[in-house]
Coordinates of C-alpha atoms and ligand atoms in Angstrom, one line a residue:
M276 CA -0.2 -0.1 0.0
Q277 CA 1.4 3.6 -0.9
A278 CA 2.9 5.9 2.2
N279 CA 4.4 9.1 1.6
L280 CA 5.2 9.5 5.5
L281 CA 6.5 7.1 7.7
I282 CA 7.5 7.8 11.7
R283 CA 9.7 4.9 12.3
H284 CA 11.8 3.3 14.7
I285 CA 9.3 4.7 17.8
G286 CA 10.6 4.1 21.1
Q287 CA 6.8 4.0 22.3
L288 CA 4.0 4.1 19.8
V289 CA 0.7 4.7 22.5
T290 CA -2.4 4.1 19.9
C291 CA -4.9 4.6 22.1
R292 CA -6.5 2.3 19.7
P293 CA -10.2 0.6 22.0
S294 CA -10.9 -2.6 22.2
T295 CA -14.1 -2.5 22.9
K296 CA -17.0 0.6 21.3
P297 CA -15.4 3.8 22.9
P298 CA -15.6 5.5 25.1
L299 CA -13.9 3.3 27.2
R300 CA -14.8 2.9 30.8
G301 CA -13.3 0.9 34.2
S302 CA -10.7 -1.1 33.9
E303 CA -10.6 -0.8 30.1
L304 CA -9.4 2.6 30.7
N305 CA -6.2 2.1 32.1
H306 CA -5.6 0.3 28.5
L307 CA -3.3 1.1 26.3
E308 CA -1.8 -1.2 23.6
V309 CA 1.7 0.3 22.9
F310 CA 4.2 -1.0 20.4
D311 CA 8.0 -0.7 21.2
D312 CA 9.8 -0.3 17.8
G313 CA 7.2 1.5 16.0
A314 CA 5.8 3.0 13.0
V315 CA 3.0 4.7 11.7
A316 CA 2.8 4.9 7.9
C317 CA 0.7 7.2 5.9
F318 CA -0.9 8.7 2.6
A319 CA -2.5 12.0 1.9
G320 CA -3.6 12.6 5.3
R321 CA -4.6 9.8 6.9
I322 CA -3.0 6.7 8.6
V323 CA -2.0 3.5 6.5
A324 CA -0.5 1.0 8.5
V325 CA 0.4 0.8 12.5
G326 CA 2.5 -1.3 14.4
K327 CA 6.1 -2.5 14.9
T328 CA 9.1 -0.7 12.8
T329 CA 9.8 -4.0 10.4
E330 CA 5.4 -5.0 10.2
V331 CA 5.1 -1.7 8.4
E332 CA 7.9 -1.2 6.8
K333 CA 7.2 -4.5 4.5
Q334 CA 3.4 -4.0 4.4
I335 CA 4.1 -0.6 2.8
E336 CA 5.1 1.7 -0.4
L337 CA 6.9 5.2 -0.1
V338 CA 5.6 7.3 -2.7
F339 CA 8.7 9.6 -4.1
D340 CA 8.8 12.2 -2.7
S341 CA 8.0 10.6 0.8
V342 CA 9.3 12.0 4.2
I343 CA 10.2 9.5 6.9
F344 CA 10.8 10.5 10.6
E345 CA 13.2 8.8 13.3
A346 CA 11.4 8.9 16.1
K347 CA 13.9 6.7 18.2
G348 CA 13.7 7.3 22.6
Q349 CA 10.6 9.5 22.1
V350 CA 6.3 8.4 22.3
V351 CA 4.3 9.3 19.7
T352 CA 0.0 9.4 20.4
P353 CA -3.0 10.3 19.3
G354 CA -2.6 14.3 18.4
L355 CA -4.9 15.7 21.8
V356 CA -8.5 16.6 21.8
D357 CA -9.7 20.1 23.9
C358 CA -12.6 18.7 24.5
H359 CA -14.0 21.8 26.7
T360 CA -12.5 25.2 26.6
H361 CA -13.5 28.8 26.2
P362 CA -11.1 30.4 23.4
V363 CA -12.6 33.7 22.3
F364 CA -12.9 36.2 24.8
A365 CA -11.6 40.0 24.6
T366 CA -9.6 40.7 27.5
T367 CA -7.5 38.7 30.1
R368 CA -8.6 38.7 33.9
E369 CA -5.7 38.4 36.4
D370 CA -7.0 41.2 38.9
E371 CA -9.5 38.7 39.8
F372 CA -7.3 36.1 39.9
E373 CA -5.3 38.1 42.2
M374 CA -8.8 39.1 43.9
R375 CA -9.3 36.1 44.5
N376 CA -5.4 35.1 45.5
L377 CA -6.2 37.4 48.5
G378 CA -10.2 36.6 49.7
K379 CA -12.4 36.9 47.2
S380 CA -14.7 33.7 45.5
Y381 CA -14.9 33.2 42.2
M382 CA -19.4 33.4 43.3
E383 CA -18.6 36.8 44.6
I384 CA -16.8 38.3 42.1
A385 CA -19.5 37.2 39.5
E386 CA -22.1 38.3 42.0
A387 CA -20.4 41.4 42.5
G388 CA -20.7 42.5 38.6
G389 CA -17.4 40.6 37.6
G390 CA -16.2 37.2 36.6
I391 CA -18.4 36.0 33.3
R392 CA -20.0 40.0 32.5
N393 CA -17.4 41.8 33.1
S394 CA -16.6 39.2 29.9
V395 CA -19.3 39.6 28.1
R396 CA -19.2 43.7 28.4
K397 CA -15.5 43.6 27.1
L398 CA -16.4 41.0 24.5
R399 CA -20.2 43.2 23.3
E400 CA -17.6 45.5 22.6
T401 CA -14.3 44.2 20.8
S402 CA -14.2 44.1 17.3
K403 CA -14.4 39.9 15.3
E404 CA -10.9 40.9 13.8
K405 CA -9.7 41.0 17.5
L406 CA -11.3 38.7 19.5
F407 CA -10.0 36.2 15.7
A408 CA -6.7 37.9 17.2
N409 CA -6.7 36.8 20.4
A410 CA -7.9 33.6 19.8
T411 CA -5.7 32.9 16.9
T412 CA -2.4 33.0 19.7
Y413 CA -4.0 30.8 21.8
L414 CA -4.8 28.6 19.3
D415 CA -1.7 28.9 18.1
L416 CA -0.3 27.9 21.9
M417 CA -2.7 24.4 22.1
L418 CA -1.4 22.8 19.2
A419 CA 2.5 23.8 20.4
H420 CA 1.2 22.4 23.9
G421 CA 0.2 18.7 21.5
T422 CA -3.8 19.6 20.9
T423 CA -4.9 19.0 17.5
T424 CA -8.8 19.4 17.7
V425 CA -10.4 21.8 20.4
E426 CA -14.0 22.2 21.1
A427 CA -14.8 26.0 21.4
K428 CA -17.4 27.7 23.0
S429 CA -19.4 30.7 23.2
G430 CA -20.7 32.2 26.4
Y431 CA -19.4 35.8 26.6
G432 CA -21.8 37.8 24.2
L433 CA -25.2 36.9 25.5
S434 CA -27.5 38.7 24.0
T435 CA -28.3 36.8 20.3
E436 CA -26.5 39.5 18.0
S437 CA -23.1 39.3 20.0
E438 CA -23.2 35.4 20.5
I439 CA -23.6 35.2 16.8
K440 CA -20.2 37.4 16.4
Q441 CA -18.3 35.2 18.7
L442 CA -19.7 32.7 17.1
E443 CA -19.3 34.0 13.5
V444 CA -15.8 33.6 15.1
I445 CA -15.2 30.1 15.9
Q446 CA -16.2 29.7 12.8
M447 CA -13.3 31.8 11.2
L448 CA -11.4 30.3 13.2
A449 CA -12.5 26.3 12.5
E450 CA -11.6 28.1 8.0
S451 CA -8.3 29.3 9.0
H452 CA -6.3 27.3 11.5
S453 CA -4.8 23.9 11.5
V454 CA -6.5 22.9 14.6
D455 CA -9.4 21.2 14.1
I456 CA -12.4 23.3 15.9
V457 CA -16.1 21.7 17.1
P458 CA -18.3 25.0 18.3
T459 CA -20.8 25.2 21.2
F460 CA -23.3 27.8 21.6
L461 CA -23.2 28.6 25.7
G462 CA -25.9 31.6 25.4
A463 CA -26.9 29.9 29.0
H464 CA -23.3 31.0 30.4
E465 CA -24.8 33.9 32.9
V466 CA -27.2 36.1 33.0
P467 CA -26.7 39.2 31.7
D468 CA -26.4 42.5 32.9
E469 CA -29.7 43.9 31.6
Y470 CA -31.8 40.6 32.1
R471 CA -30.7 40.5 35.7
D472 CA -33.8 41.0 37.1
N473 CA -35.9 39.3 34.7
R474 CA -34.3 35.6 34.6
A475 CA -37.7 34.0 32.6
G476 CA -36.5 37.0 30.0
Y477 CA -33.5 36.2 29.4
V478 CA -34.5 31.4 29.1
G479 CA -37.5 33.4 26.7
L480 CA -34.8 34.9 24.6
L481 CA -32.7 31.8 24.4
V482 CA -35.5 29.0 23.3
D483 CA -37.8 31.7 21.4
E484 CA -34.7 33.3 19.8
M485 CA -31.0 32.4 19.8
I486 CA -31.2 29.1 20.2
P487 CA -33.6 28.8 16.7
E488 CA -31.0 31.1 15.0
I489 CA -27.7 29.7 15.4
A490 CA -29.6 26.1 14.8
R491 CA -30.5 27.7 11.6
R492 CA -27.1 29.3 10.6
K493 CA -26.1 25.9 11.9
L494 CA -23.1 28.1 14.0
A495 CA -23.1 25.6 16.7
V496 CA -22.9 21.3 16.9
F497 CA -23.3 21.4 21.0
S498 CA -25.4 23.7 23.6
D499 CA -24.3 23.5 27.1
V500 CA -25.8 25.8 29.5
F501 CA -23.8 26.4 33.2
C502 CA -26.7 24.0 35.4
E503 CA -25.4 26.2 39.3
R504 CA -27.3 27.7 42.1
G505 CA -28.0 31.2 40.9
V506 CA -26.9 31.1 37.7
F507 CA -29.4 28.6 35.6
E508 CA -31.5 26.6 38.3
I509 CA -32.8 22.5 36.3
E510 CA -35.9 24.2 35.3
D511 CA -34.2 26.6 33.4
S512 CA -31.7 24.4 32.3
E513 CA -34.2 21.6 31.5
K514 CA -36.4 24.2 29.3
I515 CA -32.9 25.2 27.6
Q516 CA -32.1 21.8 26.8
S517 CA -34.5 20.4 26.2
A518 CA -35.1 23.2 23.5
A519 CA -31.7 23.7 22.1
A520 CA -32.5 19.4 21.4
A521 CA -35.2 20.1 19.3
H522 CA -33.8 22.0 17.5
G523 CA -31.3 19.1 16.8
L524 CA -27.6 20.3 18.5
K525 CA -26.1 18.1 21.2
L526 CA -25.9 18.7 24.8
K527 CA -23.0 19.4 26.7
F528 CA -24.0 20.6 30.7
H529 CA -21.8 22.5 32.8
A530 CA -22.4 20.4 35.9
D531 CA -22.6 20.3 39.5
E532 CA -19.2 22.5 39.5
I533 CA -19.8 24.6 43.3
V534 CA -23.5 23.9 44.7
G535 CA -24.8 20.0 43.9
I536 CA -28.1 20.8 42.4
G537 CA -27.9 17.8 40.0
G538 CA -26.7 18.7 37.0
A539 CA -25.5 15.3 36.5
E540 CA -29.2 13.5 36.5
L541 CA -29.9 16.2 34.5
A542 CA -27.6 15.8 31.8
A543 CA -27.7 12.2 31.8
R544 CA -32.1 12.0 31.8
L545 CA -31.4 14.7 28.7
G546 CA -29.3 12.2 26.8
A547 CA -26.2 15.0 26.5
I548 CA -23.5 13.9 24.9
S549 CA -20.9 15.5 28.2
A550 CA -21.8 16.4 32.0
D551 CA -18.6 18.7 32.5
H552 CA -16.9 20.0 35.9
L553 CA -18.5 17.5 38.7
E554 CA -16.5 18.8 41.5
V555 CA -19.3 18.0 44.2
I556 CA -21.1 15.5 41.6
S557 CA -23.6 13.3 44.3
D558 CA -23.7 9.3 44.8
V559 CA -27.1 9.4 43.1
G560 CA -25.3 11.9 40.1
I561 CA -22.3 9.5 39.3
D562 CA -25.3 6.0 39.1
A563 CA -26.9 8.4 36.6
L564 CA -23.6 8.3 34.1
S565 CA -22.5 5.5 34.9
Q566 CA -26.2 3.2 32.9
S567 CA -26.0 6.5 30.3
N568 CA -23.9 6.8 27.3
T569 CA -22.8 10.9 28.1
I570 CA -18.9 11.6 29.6
G571 CA -17.3 12.8 32.6
V572 CA -15.6 16.0 31.4
L573 CA -13.2 16.7 34.2
L574 CA -10.9 19.8 34.7
P575 CA -8.1 19.5 37.3
G576 CA -6.4 22.6 35.8
T577 CA -10.5 24.6 37.5
V578 CA -10.1 23.1 40.9
H579 CA -6.5 24.5 40.4
F580 CA -6.6 27.4 39.7
L581 CA -9.9 28.4 41.9
D582 CA -7.9 26.5 44.5
M583 CA -10.7 24.4 45.2
K584 CA -11.4 22.5 48.4
N585 CA -13.5 19.6 46.0
R586 CA -13.0 17.4 43.8
P587 CA -13.8 15.7 41.3
P588 CA -14.2 11.9 42.7
A589 CA -12.9 10.6 40.1
R590 CA -12.2 7.6 41.1
R591 CA -15.1 6.8 42.2
M592 CA -16.7 7.5 39.4
I593 CA -13.8 5.1 37.3
E594 CA -14.4 2.7 39.5
S595 CA -18.9 3.2 38.8
G596 CA -18.1 3.0 35.5
V597 CA -18.4 5.6 34.5
A598 CA -16.7 7.5 31.2
L599 CA -14.0 10.3 32.1
A600 CA -13.0 12.1 29.6
L601 CA -10.2 15.3 30.6
A602 CA -10.0 19.0 29.3
T603 CA -8.3 22.4 30.2
D604 CA -11.7 24.9 30.5
F605 CA -9.3 27.6 28.6
N606 CA -10.8 30.4 29.6
P607 CA -10.0 33.8 31.3
G608 CA -12.2 33.4 34.7
S609 CA -11.3 30.0 36.0
S610 CA -8.7 28.3 34.3
A611 CA -5.9 30.2 32.0
T612 CA -4.2 27.1 30.4
P613 CA -3.9 26.6 27.0
S614 CA -2.0 23.6 27.8
L615 CA -3.4 19.7 28.3
Q616 CA -0.1 18.8 29.4
I617 CA -0.6 20.2 32.6
I618 CA -3.9 18.7 33.0
M619 CA -2.5 15.8 32.7
N620 CA 0.0 16.1 35.7
F621 CA -3.4 18.0 38.3
A622 CA -5.6 14.6 36.4
A623 CA -2.3 12.4 37.7
T624 CA -1.8 14.7 41.2
M625 CA -5.3 15.2 42.4
L626 CA -8.0 13.2 41.2
K627 CA -5.7 9.4 41.1
L628 CA -6.0 8.9 37.6
T629 CA -2.7 6.3 36.2
A630 CA -0.8 8.0 33.3
A631 CA -2.4 5.3 31.1
E632 CA -5.8 6.4 32.4
I633 CA -5.0 9.8 31.6
I634 CA -3.5 9.4 28.2
N635 CA -7.4 7.8 27.3
C636 CA -9.0 10.3 28.7
V637 CA -7.4 13.0 26.1
T638 CA -7.6 11.4 23.8
I639 CA -9.7 8.6 22.8
N640 CA -12.4 9.4 25.5
S641 CA -12.5 13.2 24.8
A642 CA -13.0 12.3 21.2
C643 CA -15.9 10.6 22.2
A644 CA -17.3 13.6 23.9
V645 CA -16.9 16.4 20.7
L646 CA -18.3 13.5 18.5
T647 CA -14.7 13.7 16.3
H648 CA -13.7 9.9 17.2
S649 CA -14.7 8.4 13.9
E650 CA -11.9 10.9 12.6
V651 CA -9.0 12.0 15.9
G652 CA -8.3 10.0 19.2
S653 CA -6.3 7.0 18.2
I654 CA -3.7 6.1 15.8
E655 CA -5.8 3.7 13.8
R656 CA -5.9 2.6 10.1
G657 CA -8.5 5.2 7.9
K658 CA -8.2 8.1 10.6
Q659 CA -6.5 11.1 10.0
A660 CA -2.8 11.7 10.5
D661 CA -3.2 13.3 13.9
M662 CA -0.1 12.6 16.1
V663 CA 2.2 14.1 18.2
V664 CA 6.3 12.7 18.3
W665 CA 6.7 13.5 22.3
N666 CA 10.9 14.4 24.3
A667 CA 9.9 11.5 26.2
E668 CA 11.1 8.0 27.3
N669 CA 8.0 6.9 27.7
Y670 CA 4.2 7.2 28.3
R671 CA 4.1 7.3 32.0
Q672 CA 6.7 11.0 31.6
M673 CA 4.1 13.0 30.0
P674 CA 2.0 13.0 33.1
Y675 CA 4.8 13.3 35.6
L676 CA 7.5 16.4 34.2
Y677 CA 5.3 19.5 34.2
G678 CA 6.3 22.8 33.8
I679 CA 7.5 22.5 30.4
N680 CA 6.4 21.6 27.0
L681 CA 7.2 18.1 26.1
V682 CA 6.3 18.9 22.2
D683 CA 8.4 18.0 19.5
K684 CA 6.9 17.7 17.1
V685 CA 3.0 18.0 16.1
F686 CA 1.1 16.2 12.5
K687 CA -2.3 17.1 11.6
K688 CA -3.5 15.4 9.2
G689 CA 0.2 14.2 7.8
R690 CA 1.8 17.5 7.9
V691 CA 4.3 18.7 11.0
V692 CA 2.4 22.4 12.0
S693 CA 4.1 22.4 15.0
H694 CA 7.2 22.1 16.7
G695 CA 6.3 23.0 20.4
S696 CA 7.6 25.3 21.8
R697 CA 11.2 25.7 19.7
A698 CA 10.8 27.7 16.4
A699 CA 10.0 25.4 13.3
Ligands
NIG2 O1 -16.2 26.3 33.0 N1 -18.7 27.6 35.5 C1 -18.6 28.5 34.2 N2 -17.9 28.7 33.3 C2 -16.8 28.6 32.8 C3 -16.1 30.4 33.5 C4 -16.0 31.0 32.7 C5 -15.6 32.5 33.0 O2 -15.3 32.3 34.5 O3 -15.4 33.0 31.8 C6 -16.2 27.2 33.8 O4 -15.4 27.6 34.3
FE3 FE1 -16.4 25.6 31.1

């Protein structure tokens, strides 16, 4: 079979190829297929052969102008999938970060008009060009840290016009950037200033105007809601998400982050693709997820950045059979890292996941959480040739070495698109 790209003599090739239908759960999550002295061959941006170098070389015929990379002593994994981010915003919020470190809570800052509403005021007065330029910088950083597919949420517009503006920026990024982008409508991120005394009016605007218009223009694959005490309660969230589902959007939830009001249960009941955060998920919530196809997306970067006392009970969730994924939650308020590498380290130290579980949670399972698993998330024949070459002696070093960029090269659709933090 023809190939025009061969990565060979890989120290450890980690395929994340699932042996059962993904997402992986329970003990399957701790299983990785690893080839020592492995190789991957690709043609026209797709993977055509995977295995031991000697075996792959027997199967392929390199065409004229092929490229060969030697990856001796390195690790190769699928490109990482960041399944929960908010990368389009006008400005960073380091002032609030400092206020929190000096004693104010995230919710106190939000109730005083800061937080998400602060970002909303700024996004509304910022041009699409400026938002696009800001987000491009962060997507470049994501790619440089090994992320090749990103879910990107709106939610800093909170009016029909500004939410559409933000989703159009996401569309422009999807068209221009090497990273693949899956768009999510998060109009239910917060109640905007002009509706503070009329929450029901804002829910009505979401249901009657914003969701139908966004679905009609095909600006989003998912609809998300911040289901939280004092933001969108269970009844509001159900109304909003039922309308979104009726318009063909798939569902995601910010659930059980600060006060446990049953967000995970609602997500499972409505057949959501994922329920994210889950720092304070209840036993009933864990049961509900384990008996559903809803993936639990854990965001330990937020636990770290907000210095939260509650951590998602990840081990208990795995033992109960919940399908888990990990993401950065990259945003200016609660998690300011665009790198999944530090999230891998936090998942080990805070959530007590093994290296194998962590790698599955940022590849095949996170691809399932954004419905791109038939194309990406594992190194297997027929899939897009999205791969990362890591400066690591073995995959267990990936969550272990932290605070540095371990990426040597990132391949997107069979082409080198980043050399990590080094100049190309
Ligand atoms: O996922 N929890 C709600 N939304 C974001 C924070 C957004 C912000 O503070 O700007 C989150 O943590
Ligand atoms: Fe978030």
